[in-house]
């Protein structure tokens, strides 16, 4: 029977759960709390900043009241749907209060949650905390001689030796469905994979690591804990331990960095990349940039070579729309995009992100300049939203700002092509039959060979180069 006190508590204290601030994200890290217990909040009041796998996002609370409890501290990764803050929406109405959750663990819906024995999730910088993720009990799998033999063979193939047999768990390895599919595609037995995910969960990186033969000796990983005998003979043991301890720093892989790693590995192992290069004289483009800076129609927006390069790529896509497509593996279809969401790779303090300009093909040059400026400014401030990074079709990465001539860029997942722009340098160039100093750069176009044949990719890259060499083609080809 529900008592009056329990009813009062439910009405007085409201819980705010970690929302899905992106598209299908499963967790977020609390970067900073802007409120503390006892603070008054109103509907729309920003209570904390969290970092997802895509961006840093501020969370507003949807009701008024007084903060009663913060369930998690800063630096803690919380699953979507878990309570992060409790608010007293009727302060002063009574002494009833909800039973506070343990500081080190989120509130559990079940009175006696079961946790797999022998697993203590530890993340550097987080401390030890019980996982709030509830999983159904898994049935044990028998490991007889045939299974042990298969495990041994798989371990040898992965370069980990027969020692993997003794490490076979008695229960089914923990892994998400996409990771299990990846392991199946690569021919990897999950029982031979050492998990690095929180709570003993096997990640995509673990599977790829298992698929790559490991070097026979790995002394570096073992030395910080157990100094090798040879090192002890060369120098006193204390000096060796202190020296090795200062030579390495362990940084937990999370947030944007984790997303970058997963995206790049997924793209590199799923899309067959082809990269083509062209070196082009962009002297006329640089003159156009200088002229546009003085044009009153471009007042208030930033004009730079990237603007003209972006417009050149959009014109090339208009001339060759087949390049603007995506590969649908599940349905075995090629999806032609009749719009261009132009991604711009941006280096931020949190790592590389690729926000995109929606419907960039419909924008005029001044509009495109304004969109580029806003995109870059927002990215540098760390305020890029997950929605701004979703739905890209093609991308530009400007490695030239670092003085690099060119590169072989990896496709952003789900996209068909990425254009790398190298540094623009004054170089000797044959112009009108004479060697003259000209502004020259190198372009590199990587594309998904499932979607884009060599001929199509070459035509797109050649068109971009031709426009940069003769910018008037922006008018004649538009």
Short mmCIF file of C-alpha atoms in Angstrom, two decimals:
data_model
loop_
_atom_site.label_atom_id
_atom_site.label_comp_id
_atom_site.label_asym_id
_atom_site.label_seq_id
_atom_site.Cartn_x
_atom_site.Cartn_y
_atom_site.Cartn_z
CA UNK A 1 0.00 0.00 0.00
CA UNK A 2 1.30 3.47 -0.87
CA UNK A 3 1.55 5.70 2.20
CA UNK A 4 0.78 9.41 2.30
CA UNK A 5 4.48 10.18 2.83
CA UNK A 6 5.51 8.27 -0.28
CA UNK A 7 2.89 10.10 -2.35
CA UNK A 8 4.05 13.44 -0.99
CA UNK A 9 7.68 12.62 -1.82
CA UNK A 10 6.82 11.67 -5.39
CA UNK A 11 4.96 14.96 -5.89
CA UNK A 12 7.51 17.16 -4.14
CA UNK A 13 10.82 15.84 -5.46
CA UNK A 14 11.37 15.61 -9.21
CA UNK A 15 14.24 13.81 -10.88
CA UNK A 16 15.99 15.05 -14.01
CA UNK A 17 17.54 12.30 -16.11
CA UNK A 18 20.44 12.44 -18.55
CA UNK A 19 18.76 13.12 -21.92
CA UNK A 20 19.83 11.89 -25.33
CA UNK A 21 21.28 15.21 -26.53
CA UNK A 22 22.45 13.71 -29.81
CA UNK A 23 21.22 11.12 -32.25
CA UNK A 24 21.25 7.77 -30.52
CA UNK A 25 24.02 8.63 -28.05
CA UNK A 26 24.17 6.32 -25.04
CA UNK A 27 26.25 8.26 -22.52
CA UNK A 28 27.72 11.64 -21.66
CA UNK A 29 30.36 12.97 -19.29
CA UNK A 30 29.47 15.67 -16.80
CA UNK A 31 32.05 18.40 -17.38
CA UNK A 32 30.81 21.05 -14.97
CA UNK A 33 27.96 21.69 -12.55
CA UNK A 34 26.59 25.25 -12.52
CA UNK A 35 24.42 24.63 -9.45
CA UNK A 36 24.84 23.11 -6.00
CA UNK A 37 22.37 21.71 -3.44
CA UNK A 38 20.32 24.56 -2.05
CA UNK A 39 20.43 26.68 -5.21
CA UNK A 40 17.16 27.87 -6.72
CA UNK A 41 16.51 26.92 -10.35
CA UNK A 42 13.80 27.90 -12.80
CA UNK A 43 12.43 26.32 -15.96
CA UNK A 44 15.15 26.61 -18.62
CA UNK A 45 17.95 27.21 -16.10
CA UNK A 46 21.22 25.63 -17.30
CA UNK A 47 22.36 23.29 -14.54
CA UNK A 48 25.37 21.56 -16.07
CA UNK A 49 27.57 21.12 -19.12
CA UNK A 50 28.09 17.62 -20.50
CA UNK A 51 30.32 16.24 -23.22
CA UNK A 52 28.98 13.58 -25.51
CA UNK A 53 30.84 11.66 -28.16
CA UNK A 54 30.17 14.58 -30.49
CA UNK A 55 30.18 17.88 -28.60
CA UNK A 56 29.88 19.78 -25.34
CA UNK A 57 26.27 20.66 -24.54
CA UNK A 58 24.61 22.70 -21.78
CA UNK A 59 21.58 21.07 -20.14
CA UNK A 60 18.64 23.23 -18.98
CA UNK A 61 16.25 21.88 -16.37
CA UNK A 62 12.54 21.81 -17.28
CA UNK A 63 10.99 22.82 -13.95
CA UNK A 64 11.30 25.24 -11.00
CA UNK A 65 12.51 24.44 -7.53
CA UNK A 66 15.50 24.10 -5.21
CA UNK A 67 18.35 21.70 -5.93
CA UNK A 68 18.13 18.87 -3.43
CA UNK A 69 20.84 16.48 -4.67
CA UNK A 70 23.46 16.05 -7.39
CA UNK A 71 23.75 12.34 -8.14
CA UNK A 72 27.08 12.45 -9.98
CA UNK A 73 30.24 14.49 -9.69
CA UNK A 74 32.16 16.30 -12.41
CA UNK A 75 34.18 14.03 -14.65
CA UNK A 76 31.72 11.14 -14.35
CA UNK A 77 30.34 9.39 -17.42
CA UNK A 78 26.62 8.77 -17.07
CA UNK A 79 24.34 6.60 -19.19
CA UNK A 80 21.40 8.24 -20.93
CA UNK A 81 18.25 7.86 -18.83
CA UNK A 82 19.96 7.93 -15.45
CA UNK A 83 18.98 10.51 -12.83
CA UNK A 84 21.63 13.22 -12.48
CA UNK A 85 19.89 15.78 -10.28
CA UNK A 86 16.94 15.87 -7.86
CA UNK A 87 14.96 19.10 -7.39
CA UNK A 88 12.58 20.03 -4.58
CA UNK A 89 9.69 21.62 -6.49
CA UNK A 90 7.77 22.49 -3.31
CA UNK A 91 10.37 23.68 -0.79
CA UNK A 92 9.12 24.32 2.72
CA UNK A 93 6.03 22.18 2.31
CA UNK A 94 7.21 19.50 4.73
CA UNK A 95 10.13 17.51 6.08
CA UNK A 96 9.71 14.56 3.76
CA UNK A 97 12.71 13.91 1.56
CA UNK A 98 13.68 11.16 -0.84
CA UNK A 99 16.22 8.66 0.30
CA UNK A 100 19.55 9.93 -1.11
CA UNK A 101 21.45 7.72 -3.49
CA UNK A 102 24.97 6.54 -2.56
CA UNK A 103 27.55 9.09 -3.66
CA UNK A 104 29.51 6.56 -5.63
CA UNK A 105 26.63 4.99 -7.52
CA UNK A 106 23.41 5.99 -9.24
CA UNK A 107 20.04 5.02 -7.81
CA UNK A 108 18.97 1.54 -8.78
CA UNK A 109 15.41 0.69 -9.76
CA UNK A 110 15.76 -2.82 -8.38
CA UNK A 111 16.39 -3.48 -4.67
CA UNK A 112 19.12 -6.03 -5.23
CA UNK A 113 20.91 -5.44 -8.54
CA UNK A 114 23.28 -8.16 -9.52
CA UNK A 115 26.74 -7.33 -10.79
CA UNK A 116 29.02 -9.83 -12.52
CA UNK A 117 31.65 -11.09 -10.14
CA UNK A 118 35.24 -10.11 -10.65
CA UNK A 119 34.47 -6.96 -12.65
CA UNK A 120 35.30 -3.56 -11.16
CA UNK A 121 34.97 -0.79 -13.75
CA UNK A 122 37.87 1.61 -13.28
CA UNK A 123 38.50 4.62 -15.50
CA UNK A 124 41.56 6.78 -14.89
CA UNK A 125 40.41 10.08 -13.45
CA UNK A 126 36.95 8.75 -12.56
CA UNK A 127 37.65 6.53 -9.58
CA UNK A 128 35.80 3.31 -8.92
CA UNK A 129 32.03 3.33 -9.22
CA UNK A 130 29.44 0.63 -9.63
CA UNK A 131 27.93 0.59 -13.09
CA UNK A 132 24.26 1.48 -13.22
CA UNK A 133 23.73 -0.35 -16.47
CA UNK A 134 21.44 -3.31 -15.88
CA UNK A 135 21.84 -6.39 -18.01
CA UNK A 136 19.93 -9.59 -18.02
CA UNK A 137 21.82 -12.52 -16.61
CA UNK A 138 23.67 -14.37 -19.34
CA UNK A 139 23.59 -18.09 -19.56
CA UNK A 140 26.90 -19.77 -19.01
CA UNK A 141 28.53 -21.46 -21.95
CA UNK A 142 30.26 -24.73 -21.54
CA UNK A 143 33.86 -24.79 -22.58
CA UNK A 144 34.82 -28.32 -23.38
CA UNK A 145 37.90 -29.62 -25.16
CA UNK A 146 36.66 -28.72 -28.66
CA UNK A 147 35.91 -25.15 -27.59
CA UNK A 148 39.25 -24.85 -25.84
CA UNK A 149 41.06 -26.08 -28.94
CA UNK A 150 39.22 -23.56 -31.11
CA UNK A 151 40.11 -20.81 -28.67
CA UNK A 152 43.76 -21.80 -28.77
CA UNK A 153 43.82 -21.73 -32.57
CA UNK A 154 42.12 -18.34 -32.65
CA UNK A 155 44.55 -17.00 -30.10
CA UNK A 156 47.50 -18.15 -32.19
CA UNK A 157 46.03 -16.52 -35.31
CA UNK A 158 45.62 -13.23 -33.47
CA UNK A 159 49.21 -13.33 -32.33
CA UNK A 160 48.38 -13.74 -28.66
CA UNK A 161 49.60 -17.29 -28.20
CA UNK A 162 47.95 -20.22 -26.50
CA UNK A 163 47.69 -18.36 -23.22
CA UNK A 164 44.28 -17.18 -24.38
CA UNK A 165 42.89 -20.60 -23.48
CA UNK A 166 43.29 -19.98 -19.78
CA UNK A 167 41.64 -16.56 -20.10
CA UNK A 168 38.42 -17.88 -21.60
CA UNK A 169 35.57 -16.54 -19.45
CA UNK A 170 32.94 -18.85 -18.12
CA UNK A 171 30.18 -16.54 -19.36
CA UNK A 172 29.40 -15.09 -22.76
CA UNK A 173 31.67 -12.07 -23.49
CA UNK A 174 29.97 -8.70 -23.05
CA UNK A 175 29.68 -6.74 -26.30
CA UNK A 176 27.11 -4.64 -28.11
CA UNK A 177 25.45 -6.07 -31.26
CA UNK A 178 27.47 -3.89 -33.71
CA UNK A 179 30.68 -5.06 -32.06
CA UNK A 180 29.58 -8.70 -32.31
CA UNK A 181 28.83 -8.22 -36.00
CA UNK A 182 32.25 -6.64 -36.54
CA UNK A 183 33.93 -9.56 -34.78
CA UNK A 184 31.96 -12.02 -36.91
CA UNK A 185 32.93 -10.18 -40.10
CA UNK A 186 36.60 -10.21 -39.12
CA UNK A 187 36.50 -13.84 -37.98
CA UNK A 188 37.35 -12.99 -34.38
CA UNK A 189 36.18 -15.12 -31.46
CA UNK A 190 35.10 -12.66 -28.77
CA UNK A 191 36.22 -15.14 -26.12
CA UNK A 192 39.83 -14.41 -27.13
CA UNK A 193 39.47 -10.62 -26.94
CA UNK A 194 40.60 -8.69 -23.87
CA UNK A 195 37.93 -6.09 -23.02
CA UNK A 196 38.92 -2.50 -22.22
CA UNK A 197 35.44 -0.99 -22.01
CA UNK A 198 33.85 0.00 -18.73
CA UNK A 199 32.42 -2.95 -16.90
CA UNK A 200 34.37 -5.46 -18.99
CA UNK A 201 32.54 -4.63 -22.23
CA UNK A 202 34.40 -5.41 -25.47
CA UNK A 203 34.69 -2.37 -27.77
CA UNK A 204 35.27 -2.02 -31.52
CA UNK A 205 38.87 -1.05 -30.79
CA UNK A 206 39.37 -4.27 -28.85
CA UNK A 207 38.15 -6.30 -31.83
CA UNK A 208 40.41 -4.45 -34.27
CA UNK A 209 43.33 -4.90 -31.89
CA UNK A 210 42.63 -8.63 -31.75
CA UNK A 211 42.48 -8.77 -35.55
CA UNK A 212 45.95 -7.25 -35.78
CA UNK A 213 48.79 -9.68 -34.96
CA UNK A 214 50.51 -8.44 -31.85
CA UNK A 215 54.33 -8.14 -31.74
CA UNK A 216 55.96 -11.01 -29.90
CA UNK A 217 57.63 -8.95 -27.13
CA UNK A 218 55.81 -6.11 -25.42
CA UNK A 219 58.26 -5.05 -22.70
CA UNK A 220 57.20 -1.40 -22.60
CA UNK A 221 53.71 -2.18 -21.30
CA UNK A 222 55.04 -4.40 -18.53
CA UNK A 223 58.05 -2.33 -17.43
CA UNK A 224 56.24 0.32 -15.36
CA UNK A 225 54.90 -2.37 -13.00
CA UNK A 226 57.71 -4.96 -13.09
CA UNK A 227 61.18 -3.69 -14.05
CA UNK A 228 63.05 -6.11 -16.29
CA UNK A 229 66.07 -7.85 -14.82
CA UNK A 230 68.37 -6.44 -17.51
CA UNK A 231 67.33 -2.89 -16.66
CA UNK A 232 67.97 -3.54 -13.00
CA UNK A 233 71.55 -4.55 -13.78
CA UNK A 234 72.27 -1.44 -15.86
CA UNK A 235 71.03 1.03 -13.23
CA UNK A 236 69.60 1.02 -9.70
CA UNK A 237 65.98 -0.24 -9.62
CA UNK A 238 64.49 2.90 -7.99
CA UNK A 239 65.89 5.11 -10.76
CA UNK A 240 64.48 2.85 -13.48
CA UNK A 241 60.98 2.82 -11.97
CA UNK A 242 60.94 6.60 -11.48
CA UNK A 243 62.27 7.20 -14.98
CA UNK A 244 59.72 4.93 -16.64
CA UNK A 245 56.93 6.43 -14.58
CA UNK A 246 57.79 9.90 -15.89
CA UNK A 247 58.09 8.81 -19.52
CA UNK A 248 54.46 7.78 -20.04
CA UNK A 249 51.08 9.34 -19.39
CA UNK A 250 47.83 7.35 -19.55
CA UNK A 251 44.89 9.35 -20.88
CA UNK A 252 41.41 7.78 -20.80
CA UNK A 253 39.80 7.58 -24.24
CA UNK A 254 36.41 9.25 -24.00
CA UNK A 255 34.21 11.97 -25.41
CA UNK A 256 35.20 13.49 -28.74
CA UNK A 257 38.49 11.57 -28.90
CA UNK A 258 36.65 8.27 -28.50
CA UNK A 259 34.18 9.26 -31.21
CA UNK A 260 37.01 10.24 -33.57
CA UNK A 261 38.75 6.91 -33.05
CA UNK A 262 35.60 4.89 -33.63
CA UNK A 263 34.64 6.90 -36.71
CA UNK A 264 38.07 6.71 -38.32
CA UNK A 265 38.50 3.00 -37.67
CA UNK A 266 34.99 2.30 -38.91
CA UNK A 267 35.52 4.35 -42.07
CA UNK A 268 38.96 2.94 -42.84
CA UNK A 269 37.78 -0.67 -42.46
CA UNK A 270 34.46 -0.31 -44.28
CA UNK A 271 34.99 2.07 -47.21
CA UNK A 272 37.70 1.28 -49.78
CA UNK A 273 39.59 4.58 -50.01
CA UNK A 274 41.19 5.97 -53.15
CA UNK A 275 43.14 9.24 -53.01
CA UNK A 276 44.13 11.33 -56.03
CA UNK A 277 46.33 14.42 -56.11
CA UNK A 278 46.74 17.50 -58.29
CA UNK A 279 49.03 20.51 -57.99
CA UNK A 280 47.53 23.74 -59.25
CA UNK A 281 48.42 27.41 -59.79
CA UNK A 282 46.02 29.42 -57.60
CA UNK A 283 47.51 32.85 -58.23
CA UNK A 284 44.28 34.14 -59.79
CA UNK A 285 42.27 32.78 -56.88
CA UNK A 286 44.47 34.66 -54.42
CA UNK A 287 43.93 37.85 -56.44
CA UNK A 288 40.17 37.26 -56.34
CA UNK A 289 40.32 36.84 -52.56
CA UNK A 290 42.13 40.17 -52.23
CA UNK A 291 39.50 41.87 -54.42
CA UNK A 292 36.57 40.35 -52.54
CA UNK A 293 37.95 41.66 -49.25
CA UNK A 294 37.45 45.16 -50.62
CA UNK A 295 33.98 44.43 -52.03
CA UNK A 296 31.18 46.13 -50.07
CA UNK A 297 28.94 43.10 -50.69
CA UNK A 298 31.34 41.03 -48.60
CA UNK A 299 31.56 43.52 -45.75
CA UNK A 300 31.26 41.93 -42.32
CA UNK A 301 32.21 38.42 -43.43
CA UNK A 302 35.57 36.70 -43.56
CA UNK A 303 36.99 36.15 -47.02
CA UNK A 304 39.81 33.63 -47.45
CA UNK A 305 40.97 30.98 -49.94
CA UNK A 306 38.84 28.33 -48.19
CA UNK A 307 35.71 30.22 -49.24
CA UNK A 308 36.63 30.01 -52.95
CA UNK A 309 37.71 26.37 -52.58
CA UNK A 310 34.38 25.50 -50.95
CA UNK A 311 32.47 27.21 -53.76
CA UNK A 312 34.64 25.43 -56.34
CA UNK A 313 33.83 22.04 -54.80
CA UNK A 314 30.11 22.85 -54.80
CA UNK A 315 30.26 23.74 -58.50
CA UNK A 316 32.18 20.53 -59.25
CA UNK A 317 29.51 18.50 -57.42
CA UNK A 318 26.80 20.27 -59.41
CA UNK A 319 28.57 19.22 -62.62
CA UNK A 320 29.02 15.66 -61.35
CA UNK A 321 26.12 14.97 -58.95
CA UNK A 322 26.85 11.22 -58.87
CA UNK A 323 29.73 11.88 -56.49
CA UNK A 324 27.34 13.16 -53.82
CA UNK A 325 26.06 9.82 -52.56
CA UNK A 326 26.12 7.33 -49.68
CA UNK A 327 26.41 3.56 -49.42
CA UNK A 328 23.52 1.82 -47.63
CA UNK A 329 25.01 -1.51 -46.57
CA UNK A 330 21.87 -2.78 -44.87
CA UNK A 331 19.65 -2.33 -47.92
CA UNK A 332 22.41 -2.76 -50.51
CA UNK A 333 21.56 0.55 -52.13
CA UNK A 334 23.38 3.64 -53.33
CA UNK A 335 21.66 6.76 -52.01
CA UNK A 336 22.07 9.79 -54.27
CA UNK A 337 21.86 13.06 -52.33
CA UNK A 338 20.13 15.98 -54.06
CA UNK A 339 21.51 18.37 -51.47
CA UNK A 340 25.01 19.17 -50.25
CA UNK A 341 25.74 19.43 -46.53
CA UNK A 342 29.32 20.64 -46.74
CA UNK A 343 31.48 19.47 -43.84
CA UNK A 344 34.46 21.51 -42.65
CA UNK A 345 37.00 19.68 -40.51
CA UNK A 346 37.82 21.84 -37.50
CA UNK A 347 40.55 21.34 -34.90
CA UNK A 348 39.27 22.23 -31.42
CA UNK A 349 40.72 21.90 -27.91
CA UNK A 350 38.58 18.75 -27.48
CA UNK A 351 39.76 17.23 -30.75
CA UNK A 352 38.73 17.06 -34.40
CA UNK A 353 35.09 17.67 -35.24
CA UNK A 354 33.35 17.98 -38.61
CA UNK A 355 30.32 20.29 -38.48
CA UNK A 356 28.61 20.91 -41.78
CA UNK A 357 26.81 23.72 -43.58
CA UNK A 358 23.30 22.55 -44.36
CA UNK A 359 22.21 22.96 -47.98
CA UNK A 360 25.45 24.71 -48.87
CA UNK A 361 24.66 24.32 -52.58
CA UNK A 362 21.84 26.86 -52.26
CA UNK A 363 23.94 29.60 -50.68
CA UNK A 364 25.40 32.62 -52.42
CA UNK A 365 29.05 33.51 -51.92
CA UNK A 366 28.33 36.06 -49.13
CA UNK A 367 25.98 33.57 -47.43
CA UNK A 368 28.58 30.82 -47.69
CA UNK A 369 31.22 33.14 -46.21
CA UNK A 370 28.93 33.94 -43.28
CA UNK A 371 28.17 30.25 -42.71
CA UNK A 372 31.85 29.34 -42.73
CA UNK A 373 32.66 32.08 -40.24
CA UNK A 374 29.87 31.03 -37.88
CA UNK A 375 30.81 27.35 -38.16
CA UNK A 376 34.47 27.96 -37.33
CA UNK A 377 33.70 30.36 -34.47
CA UNK A 378 31.20 27.99 -32.88
CA UNK A 379 33.61 25.06 -33.18
CA UNK A 380 36.47 26.95 -31.54
CA UNK A 381 34.21 27.94 -28.65
CA UNK A 382 33.28 24.28 -28.16
CA UNK A 383 29.58 25.02 -28.71
CA UNK A 384 28.98 22.93 -31.83
CA UNK A 385 25.78 20.94 -31.42
CA UNK A 386 25.42 17.26 -32.38
CA UNK A 387 22.83 18.27 -34.99
CA UNK A 388 25.41 20.51 -36.69
CA UNK A 389 27.66 17.49 -37.19
CA UNK A 390 25.01 15.14 -38.51
CA UNK A 391 24.01 14.54 -42.10
CA UNK A 392 27.19 15.62 -43.88
CA UNK A 393 27.66 14.55 -47.51
CA UNK A 394 31.17 15.74 -48.47
CA UNK A 395 33.95 17.39 -46.43
CA UNK A 396 36.87 19.79 -46.82
CA UNK A 397 39.92 19.57 -44.54
CA UNK A 398 42.42 22.41 -44.72
CA UNK A 399 45.74 20.93 -43.66
CA UNK A 400 47.53 23.84 -45.33
CA UNK A 401 47.01 26.02 -42.25
CA UNK A 402 49.64 23.84 -40.55
CA UNK A 403 52.14 24.30 -43.38
CA UNK A 404 51.49 20.80 -44.76
CA UNK A 405 51.60 20.29 -48.52
CA UNK A 406 48.97 17.56 -48.71
CA UNK A 407 47.69 14.34 -47.12
CA UNK A 408 45.51 11.29 -47.61
CA UNK A 409 42.37 12.17 -45.64
CA UNK A 410 40.04 9.49 -44.28
CA UNK A 411 36.38 9.78 -45.19
CA UNK A 412 33.94 11.02 -42.62
CA UNK A 413 31.61 8.01 -42.02
CA UNK A 414 28.60 8.03 -44.33
CA UNK A 415 30.16 10.43 -46.80
CA UNK A 416 31.46 9.81 -50.30
CA UNK A 417 34.41 12.20 -50.61
CA UNK A 418 36.76 14.48 -48.68
CA UNK A 419 39.00 17.18 -50.18
CA UNK A 420 42.30 18.03 -48.49
CA UNK A 421 43.80 21.44 -49.23
CA UNK A 422 47.53 21.92 -48.82
CA UNK A 423 49.57 25.01 -48.02
CA UNK A 424 49.59 27.77 -50.66
CA UNK A 425 53.21 28.63 -51.40
CA UNK A 426 55.14 30.83 -53.80
CA UNK A 427 56.87 28.43 -56.19
CA UNK A 428 58.53 28.53 -59.62
CA UNK A 429 55.88 27.71 -62.22
CA UNK A 430 55.75 27.71 -66.01
CA UNK A 431 53.26 30.46 -66.91
CA UNK A 432 52.75 31.53 -70.52
CA UNK A 433 55.94 29.80 -71.56
CA UNK A 434 58.11 31.36 -68.88
CA UNK A 435 59.17 30.28 -65.40
CA UNK A 436 57.67 32.70 -62.92
CA UNK A 437 56.93 32.73 -59.18
CA UNK A 438 53.30 31.71 -58.71
CA UNK A 439 51.02 30.81 -55.82
CA UNK A 440 50.74 27.02 -55.90
CA UNK A 441 48.94 24.41 -53.79
CA UNK A 442 48.26 20.67 -53.86
CA UNK A 443 44.78 19.20 -53.58
CA UNK A 444 44.01 15.61 -52.52
CA UNK A 445 40.61 13.98 -53.00
CA UNK A 446 39.79 10.77 -51.15
CA UNK A 447 36.62 8.96 -52.19
CA UNK A 448 34.71 5.77 -51.51
CA UNK A 449 35.54 3.47 -54.42
CA UNK A 450 32.27 1.58 -53.94
CA UNK A 451 30.45 4.75 -54.96
CA UNK A 452 32.94 6.68 -57.03
CA UNK A 453 34.91 5.24 -59.92
CA UNK A 454 38.33 6.58 -60.81
CA UNK A 455 36.97 8.51 -63.77
CA UNK A 456 34.31 10.29 -61.73
CA UNK A 457 36.70 11.10 -58.89
CA UNK A 458 39.29 12.42 -61.36
CA UNK A 459 36.74 14.68 -63.05
CA UNK A 460 35.60 16.16 -59.76
CA UNK A 461 39.17 16.88 -58.63
CA UNK A 462 40.10 18.26 -62.06
CA UNK A 463 37.10 20.61 -62.00
CA UNK A 464 38.02 21.98 -58.57
CA UNK A 465 41.59 22.57 -59.76
CA UNK A 466 40.40 24.23 -63.00
CA UNK A 467 38.16 26.65 -61.07
CA UNK A 468 40.96 27.60 -58.69
CA UNK A 469 43.25 28.20 -61.67
CA UNK A 470 40.59 30.23 -63.50
CA UNK A 471 38.05 31.53 -60.92
CA UNK A 472 35.87 32.98 -63.68
CA UNK A 473 34.63 29.39 -64.16
CA UNK A 474 32.60 29.94 -61.01
CA UNK A 475 30.38 32.02 -63.27
CA UNK A 476 30.61 30.11 -66.55
CA UNK A 477 30.13 26.68 -64.92
CA UNK A 478 27.63 27.67 -62.23
#
